[in-house]
Each structure stands twice: as C-alpha cells, then as structure tokens.
Amino acid sequence: MHTVRVDSIEVFDAIDLKNQLLQTGLIIEQDFEWAWITAEYNNVEGWTRQKHAEFRFYDPALATFYQLKWAR
C-alpha cells in the first residue's frame, strides 16, 4: 500500500476526492482505500494531530499520480 496524505482539507473536500477516484473507474478495496483522520486535542499537549485525509493505493504509479495531482 502506498499512502497519499492530503493535509489542510475539510471532510467534504476529502469525500469529493474519493468520489473523483470512483468516477475515474477506480474501485474501493481493489484499487484504493481511504480514511478521514480527525484532529486530536488534549489539555496537556494541545493539538497532537491535525485533520487530514489518507488515500492508500495498491498501485504505486497511481499513488504517485495522485500525490502530484493533489499537491498544494
């Protein structure tokens, strides 16, 4: 699995990216998996994790393509 992390994104934008993948003909759990990671805060350390989306591709060429396409 090859992970592409997309930072500084809202959950609705992450869902749009997932839907774009589906519209191109990719299949969940065959070509890619995705996850929305919520931000995490605790009173001692402050923000310990920022919200982001992770897309995991089975094909490294697809991961590279979308990492470049989604670069901000």
C-alpha positions as a Markdown table, in Angstrom:
| # | Residue | x | y | z |
|---|---|---|---|---|
| 1 | Met | 0.0 | 0.0 | 0.0 |
| 2 | His | 1.2 | 3.4 | -0.9 |
| 3 | Thr | -0.3 | 6.3 | 1.1 |
| 4 | Val | -1.1 | 9.8 | -0.1 |
| 5 | Arg | -1.8 | 12.2 | 2.7 |
| 6 | Val | -3.8 | 15.3 | 1.9 |
| 7 | Asp | -3.5 | 18.0 | 4.7 |
| 8 | Ser | -5.4 | 21.2 | 5.2 |
| 9 | Ile | -8.6 | 19.7 | 3.9 |
| 10 | Glu | -12.2 | 19.6 | 5.2 |
| 11 | Val | -14.2 | 16.3 | 5.3 |
| 12 | Phe | -16.4 | 17.3 | 2.4 |
| 13 | Asp | -13.4 | 18.0 | 0.2 |
| 14 | Ala | -12.0 | 14.6 | 1.1 |
| 15 | Ile | -15.3 | 13.0 | 0.1 |
| 16 | Asp | -15.1 | 14.9 | -3.2 |
| 17 | Leu | -11.6 | 13.5 | -3.8 |
| 18 | Lys | -12.9 | 10.0 | -3.1 |
| 19 | Asn | -15.8 | 10.5 | -5.5 |
| 20 | Gln | -13.4 | 11.7 | -8.2 |
| 21 | Leu | -11.5 | 8.5 | -7.8 |
| 22 | Leu | -14.7 | 6.5 | -8.2 |
| 23 | Gln | -15.7 | 8.5 | -11.2 |
| 24 | Thr | -12.4 | 7.6 | -13.0 |
| 25 | Gly | -13.3 | 4.0 | -12.6 |
| 26 | Leu | -11.2 | 3.1 | -9.6 |
| 27 | Ile | -12.8 | 0.6 | -7.1 |
| 28 | Ile | -12.6 | 0.9 | -3.3 |
| 29 | Glu | -10.8 | -2.0 | -1.7 |
| 30 | Gln | -9.5 | -3.1 | -5.1 |
| 31 | Asp | -7.6 | 0.0 | -6.3 |
| 32 | Phe | -7.6 | 2.2 | -3.2 |
| 33 | Glu | -8.7 | 2.7 | 0.4 |
| 34 | Trp | -9.3 | 6.0 | 2.1 |
| 35 | Ala | -9.8 | 7.4 | 5.6 |
| 36 | Trp | -10.7 | 10.7 | 7.2 |
| 37 | Ile | -8.5 | 11.4 | 10.2 |
| 38 | Thr | -9.9 | 13.8 | 12.7 |
| 39 | Ala | -7.9 | 16.3 | 14.7 |
| 40 | Glu | -7.0 | 15.4 | 18.2 |
| 41 | Tyr | -6.5 | 17.7 | 21.1 |
| 42 | Asn | -5.6 | 17.1 | 24.7 |
| 43 | Asn | -5.3 | 19.6 | 27.6 |
| 44 | Val | -1.7 | 18.8 | 28.3 |
| 45 | Glu | -0.1 | 18.9 | 24.9 |
| 46 | Gly | -2.6 | 20.9 | 22.8 |
| 47 | Trp | -3.2 | 19.8 | 19.2 |
| 48 | Thr | -1.5 | 16.4 | 18.8 |
| 49 | Arg | -2.9 | 15.5 | 15.4 |
| 50 | Gln | -4.2 | 17.7 | 12.6 |
| 51 | Lys | -7.2 | 16.6 | 10.5 |
| 52 | His | -6.3 | 15.1 | 7.1 |
| 53 | Ala | -7.3 | 12.5 | 4.5 |
| 54 | Glu | -5.3 | 9.4 | 3.7 |
| 55 | Phe | -5.7 | 7.6 | 0.4 |
| 56 | Arg | -3.9 | 4.2 | 0.2 |
| 57 | Phe | -3.3 | 2.9 | -3.3 |
| 58 | Tyr | -2.4 | -0.6 | -4.3 |
| 59 | Asp | -0.5 | 0.6 | -7.4 |
| 60 | Pro | 2.5 | 2.8 | -6.7 |
| 61 | Ala | 2.0 | 4.6 | -10.1 |
| 62 | Leu | -1.5 | 5.7 | -9.0 |
| 63 | Ala | -0.2 | 6.9 | -5.7 |
| 64 | Thr | 2.5 | 9.0 | -7.4 |
| 65 | Phe | 0.0 | 10.4 | -9.9 |
| 66 | Tyr | -2.5 | 11.5 | -7.3 |
| 67 | Gln | 0.2 | 12.8 | -4.9 |
| 68 | Leu | 1.4 | 15.1 | -7.7 |
| 69 | Lys | -2.2 | 16.0 | -8.8 |
| 70 | Trp | -3.3 | 16.9 | -5.2 |
| 71 | Ala | -0.1 | 18.7 | -4.2 |
| 72 | Arg | -0.8 | 22.0 | -2.6 |
